[in-house]
Structures are given as structure tokens and as C-alpha cells.
Amino acid sequence: LRSIVGMGFHVDIINRDWTCIDWTRYSTLLVIDPEQKLHAQEIQSIVQASKSWGLNIFTMMEWWSADVMKAVHFKDDNTDQEWFPPVGGSNIPSFNHLFENWGIQLGEGVVSGDAVVGSDRLNLDSAALIRSVKSGWLWKAELKDQTMGTEHFYYDGMVERRRHESSTFQG
């Protein structure tokens, strides 16, 4: 956030119900690693702001996988009880209800790898896949599916199961 503020932008950290926000004061909603649930009224508020006032939505989300969440449970030594995570890295099922208003759906799973955007290389340690998009910009990336140790690679919407990690995929 410091670099965004350093470029002259104003940033508010919103930690309350999103229906209480005057969205006309904002040009972009940054959603970074959301774990909270979006309620129907909050979704309506954001969709209305986007359609009426041009509110942009930029999001960076981690993974979500029911299988991985079951696998990462552990016994809490303090309470002597099993602990299961309430969400994955991000609450993708909840945010898919928001994104469906623009024909976008994120998928289940955990992927990692490098994505190139322009001249910048981004390292994705644990991210979600875009399952579908009606319109918009998508970048190509070769990503390894880390969900439960599987070896699928994703490239520009195509999936290839690899036998050897060292092989290369030619798109």
C-alpha cells in the first residue's frame, strides 16, 4: 500500500459492513486475500456502485479447496481438539457470488508458478484458478496444481497432465 499512497493515491482500509460505504467517493475497490463472507446486501451494494458510478474491482486471492482444508486439520495441543480451517486461503465461494455478476468464476484448487504481465514476472505461491470468464483480460501462465499433490499444469485455459516435472509444455 505504501507504493500506491506514494504515487499520490488515497487508500482507506474498510473493516466494516460494505453496505455502509459511500462508493461514489471511490474509483477502485482493492480486495486483497479476503477471508470474510460477503452478504447479499454487500454484493448488491458493490454491483450497484460498479454499474452506476463505475467502481472498479481489483482482487488478489489465494486458493480455496475443500480437500486441502480437510487435509490440513490438526490437533490443538492447548484445547486437545481437532482444528479445521473455516476457509481456504481466501473465501472464494463467497466472492464467486459477487463475480458472477460479470460472468467470472474462480475455481477450486491450489496452483503455483510464474505469470508474466508485460515485462513483469509475478510469482504465485498459492493462488486460485479462473474457472470461467465471459469477457475481460486474461494473461497466460504456466501453473502447477498443488492440490493434494496432483501434477496438472495450466496454460492459457488448456490442461496437460505431465508425467515428468522436467518436461516442457509448448502452447
CSV table of C-alpha atoms in Angstrom, one decimal:
chain,number,residue,atom,x,y,z
A,1,LEU,CA,0.0,0.0,0.0
A,2,ARG,CA,2.9,2.4,0.6
A,3,SER,CA,3.8,2.5,-3.0
A,4,ILE,CA,0.2,3.2,-4.0
A,5,VAL,CA,0.0,6.0,-1.5
A,6,GLY,CA,3.5,7.2,-2.6
A,7,MET,CA,2.1,7.6,-6.1
A,8,GLY,CA,-0.5,10.1,-4.8
A,9,PHE,CA,-3.5,7.8,-4.3
A,10,HIS,CA,-5.6,7.8,-1.2
A,11,VAL,CA,-6.3,4.4,0.4
A,12,ASP,CA,-8.9,3.6,3.0
A,13,ILE,CA,-8.9,0.3,4.9
A,14,ILE,CA,-12.5,-0.8,5.1
A,15,ASN,CA,-13.2,-3.1,8.1
A,16,ARG,CA,-16.9,-2.8,8.4
A,17,ASP,CA,-20.0,-3.8,6.5
A,18,TRP,CA,-19.7,-2.8,2.9
A,19,THR,CA,-23.3,-1.6,2.7
A,20,CYS,CA,-22.3,1.5,4.8
A,21,ILE,CA,-19.8,2.8,2.3
A,22,ASP,CA,-20.4,5.8,0.0
A,23,TRP,CA,-19.0,4.2,-3.1
A,24,THR,CA,-19.2,7.4,-5.1
A,25,ARG,CA,-16.1,8.5,-3.2
A,26,TYR,CA,-14.0,5.7,-4.6
A,27,SER,CA,-12.7,4.7,-8.1
A,28,THR,CA,-11.4,1.2,-7.2
A,29,LEU,CA,-12.1,-1.4,-4.6
A,30,LEU,CA,-8.9,-3.4,-3.8
A,31,VAL,CA,-9.8,-6.8,-2.3
A,32,ILE,CA,-6.7,-8.5,-1.1
A,33,ASP,CA,-6.8,-12.0,0.4
A,34,PRO,CA,-10.4,-11.9,1.6
A,35,GLU,CA,-11.4,-14.4,4.2
A,36,GLN,CA,-14.7,-12.9,5.3
A,37,LYS,CA,-18.1,-13.8,3.9
A,38,LEU,CA,-19.8,-11.4,1.6
A,39,HIS,CA,-23.5,-11.0,2.4
A,40,ALA,CA,-26.1,-10.5,-0.3
A,41,GLN,CA,-26.7,-6.8,0.6
A,42,GLU,CA,-22.9,-6.1,0.3
A,43,ILE,CA,-22.8,-7.8,-3.1
A,44,GLN,CA,-25.8,-5.7,-4.2
A,45,SER,CA,-24.1,-2.5,-3.0
A,46,ILE,CA,-20.8,-3.2,-4.9
A,47,VAL,CA,-22.6,-4.3,-8.1
A,48,GLN,CA,-24.8,-1.2,-8.0
A,49,ALA,CA,-21.7,1.0,-7.4
A,50,SER,CA,-19.9,-0.6,-10.3
A,51,LYS,CA,-22.8,-0.3,-12.7
A,52,SER,CA,-23.9,3.2,-11.6
A,53,TRP,CA,-20.7,5.0,-10.8
A,54,GLY,CA,-18.0,2.9,-12.5
A,55,LEU,CA,-16.5,1.4,-9.3
A,56,ASN,CA,-13.6,-0.9,-10.4
A,57,ILE,CA,-12.8,-4.0,-8.5
A,58,PHE,CA,-9.3,-5.4,-8.3
A,59,THR,CA,-8.7,-8.6,-6.4
A,60,MET,CA,-5.8,-10.8,-5.4
A,61,MET,CA,-6.9,-14.1,-3.9
A,62,GLU,CA,-5.2,-17.2,-2.6
A,63,TRP,CA,-6.5,-20.7,-3.0
A,64,TRP,CA,-9.7,-22.4,-1.9
A,65,SER,CA,-10.1,-26.2,-1.7
A,66,ALA,CA,-12.4,-28.3,0.4
A,67,ASP,CA,-10.0,-31.3,0.1
A,68,VAL,CA,-7.0,-29.3,1.2
A,69,MET,CA,-8.8,-27.8,4.1
A,70,LYS,CA,-9.7,-31.3,5.3
A,71,ALA,CA,-6.1,-32.4,4.9
A,72,VAL,CA,-4.6,-29.5,6.8
A,73,HIS,CA,-6.5,-30.1,10.0
A,74,PHE,CA,-4.5,-30.6,13.2
A,75,LYS,CA,-5.0,-31.3,16.9
A,76,ASP,CA,-4.7,-28.2,19.0
A,77,ASP,CA,-2.4,-29.0,22.0
A,78,ASN,CA,-4.0,-26.3,24.1
A,79,THR,CA,-7.6,-27.4,23.8
A,80,ASP,CA,-7.0,-31.1,22.8
A,81,GLN,CA,-9.5,-30.7,20.0
A,82,GLU,CA,-9.2,-31.1,16.2
A,83,TRP,CA,-9.0,-27.8,14.3
A,84,PHE,CA,-10.3,-27.4,10.8
A,85,PRO,CA,-9.8,-24.2,8.8
A,86,PRO,CA,-13.0,-22.3,8.3
A,87,VAL,CA,-11.9,-21.1,4.8
A,88,GLY,CA,-9.0,-21.9,2.5
A,89,GLY,CA,-6.5,-19.1,1.7
A,90,SER,CA,-9.4,-16.9,0.6
A,91,ASN,CA,-13.2,-17.2,0.7
A,92,ILE,CA,-13.6,-17.9,-3.0
A,93,PRO,CA,-17.2,-19.4,-2.8
A,94,SER,CA,-18.5,-16.2,-1.2
A,95,PHE,CA,-16.7,-13.9,-3.7
A,96,ASN,CA,-17.9,-16.0,-6.6
A,97,HIS,CA,-21.4,-14.7,-5.8
A,98,LEU,CA,-20.1,-11.2,-6.4
A,99,PHE,CA,-18.0,-12.1,-9.5
A,100,GLU,CA,-20.9,-14.0,-11.2
A,101,ASN,CA,-22.4,-10.5,-11.9
A,102,TRP,CA,-19.7,-10.1,-14.5
A,103,GLY,CA,-19.5,-13.7,-15.7
A,104,ILE,CA,-16.4,-14.6,-13.7
A,105,GLN,CA,-15.9,-17.7,-11.6
A,106,LEU,CA,-12.8,-18.8,-9.7
A,107,GLY,CA,-12.2,-22.5,-9.3
A,108,GLU,CA,-11.3,-24.8,-6.5
A,109,GLY,CA,-7.7,-25.8,-6.1
A,110,VAL,CA,-4.2,-24.6,-5.2
A,111,VAL,CA,-1.9,-23.5,-8.0
A,112,SER,CA,1.6,-22.1,-8.1
A,113,GLY,CA,4.1,-20.8,-10.6
A,114,ASP,CA,5.1,-17.7,-12.5
A,115,ALA,CA,2.9,-15.4,-14.5
A,116,VAL,CA,4.3,-12.8,-16.9
A,117,VAL,CA,2.4,-9.5,-17.2
A,118,GLY,CA,4.0,-7.1,-19.7
A,119,SER,CA,7.7,-7.1,-18.7
A,120,ASP,CA,6.9,-8.1,-15.1
A,121,ARG,CA,7.2,-11.6,-13.7
A,122,LEU,CA,4.9,-12.5,-10.8
A,123,ASN,CA,5.5,-15.4,-8.6
A,124,LEU,CA,2.3,-17.1,-7.4
A,125,ASP,CA,2.9,-19.3,-4.4
A,126,SER,CA,-0.7,-20.3,-3.8
A,127,ALA,CA,-3.4,-19.0,-6.0
A,128,ALA,CA,-6.8,-19.8,-7.4
A,129,LEU,CA,-7.7,-20.7,-11.0
A,130,ILE,CA,-10.1,-18.7,-13.1
A,131,ARG,CA,-12.7,-21.3,-14.0
A,132,SER,CA,-14.7,-19.1,-16.4
A,133,VAL,CA,-14.8,-15.6,-17.6
A,134,LYS,CA,-17.4,-14.0,-20.0
A,135,SER,CA,-15.2,-11.1,-21.1
A,136,GLY,CA,-12.1,-9.2,-19.9
A,137,TRP,CA,-8.4,-9.6,-19.9
A,138,LEU,CA,-6.6,-12.8,-19.1
A,139,TRP,CA,-2.9,-13.4,-19.0
A,140,LYS,CA,-1.2,-16.7,-19.9
A,141,ALA,CA,0.6,-18.6,-17.2
A,142,GLU,CA,2.1,-22.0,-16.7
A,143,LEU,CA,0.9,-23.1,-13.2
A,144,LYS,CA,1.3,-26.3,-11.2
A,145,ASP,CA,-1.8,-27.6,-9.5
A,146,GLN,CA,-0.6,-28.3,-5.9
A,147,THR,CA,-4.0,-29.6,-4.7
A,148,MET,CA,-3.4,-32.9,-2.9
A,149,GLY,CA,-0.1,-33.5,-4.8
A,150,THR,CA,-1.6,-33.7,-8.3
A,151,GLU,CA,0.6,-32.9,-11.3
A,152,HIS,CA,-1.7,-30.8,-13.7
A,153,PHE,CA,-0.3,-27.8,-15.5
A,154,TYR,CA,-2.5,-25.0,-16.8
A,155,TYR,CA,-1.6,-22.8,-19.7
A,156,ASP,CA,-3.9,-20.4,-21.4
A,157,GLY,CA,-7.0,-22.4,-20.4
A,158,MET,CA,-5.6,-25.8,-21.5
A,159,VAL,CA,-4.7,-28.6,-19.1
A,160,GLU,CA,-2.0,-31.1,-19.6
A,161,ARG,CA,-1.2,-33.9,-17.1
A,162,ARG,CA,2.6,-34.3,-17.0
A,163,ARG,CA,4.5,-37.5,-16.4
A,164,HIS,CA,7.8,-35.8,-15.5
A,165,GLU,CA,8.3,-32.4,-13.9
A,166,SER,CA,11.2,-31.6,-16.1
A,167,SER,CA,9.2,-31.8,-19.4
A,168,THR,CA,8.1,-28.6,-21.0
A,169,PHE,CA,4.8,-27.7,-22.4
A,170,GLN,CA,4.7,-26.0,-25.8
A,171,GLY,CA,1.5,-24.0,-26.2
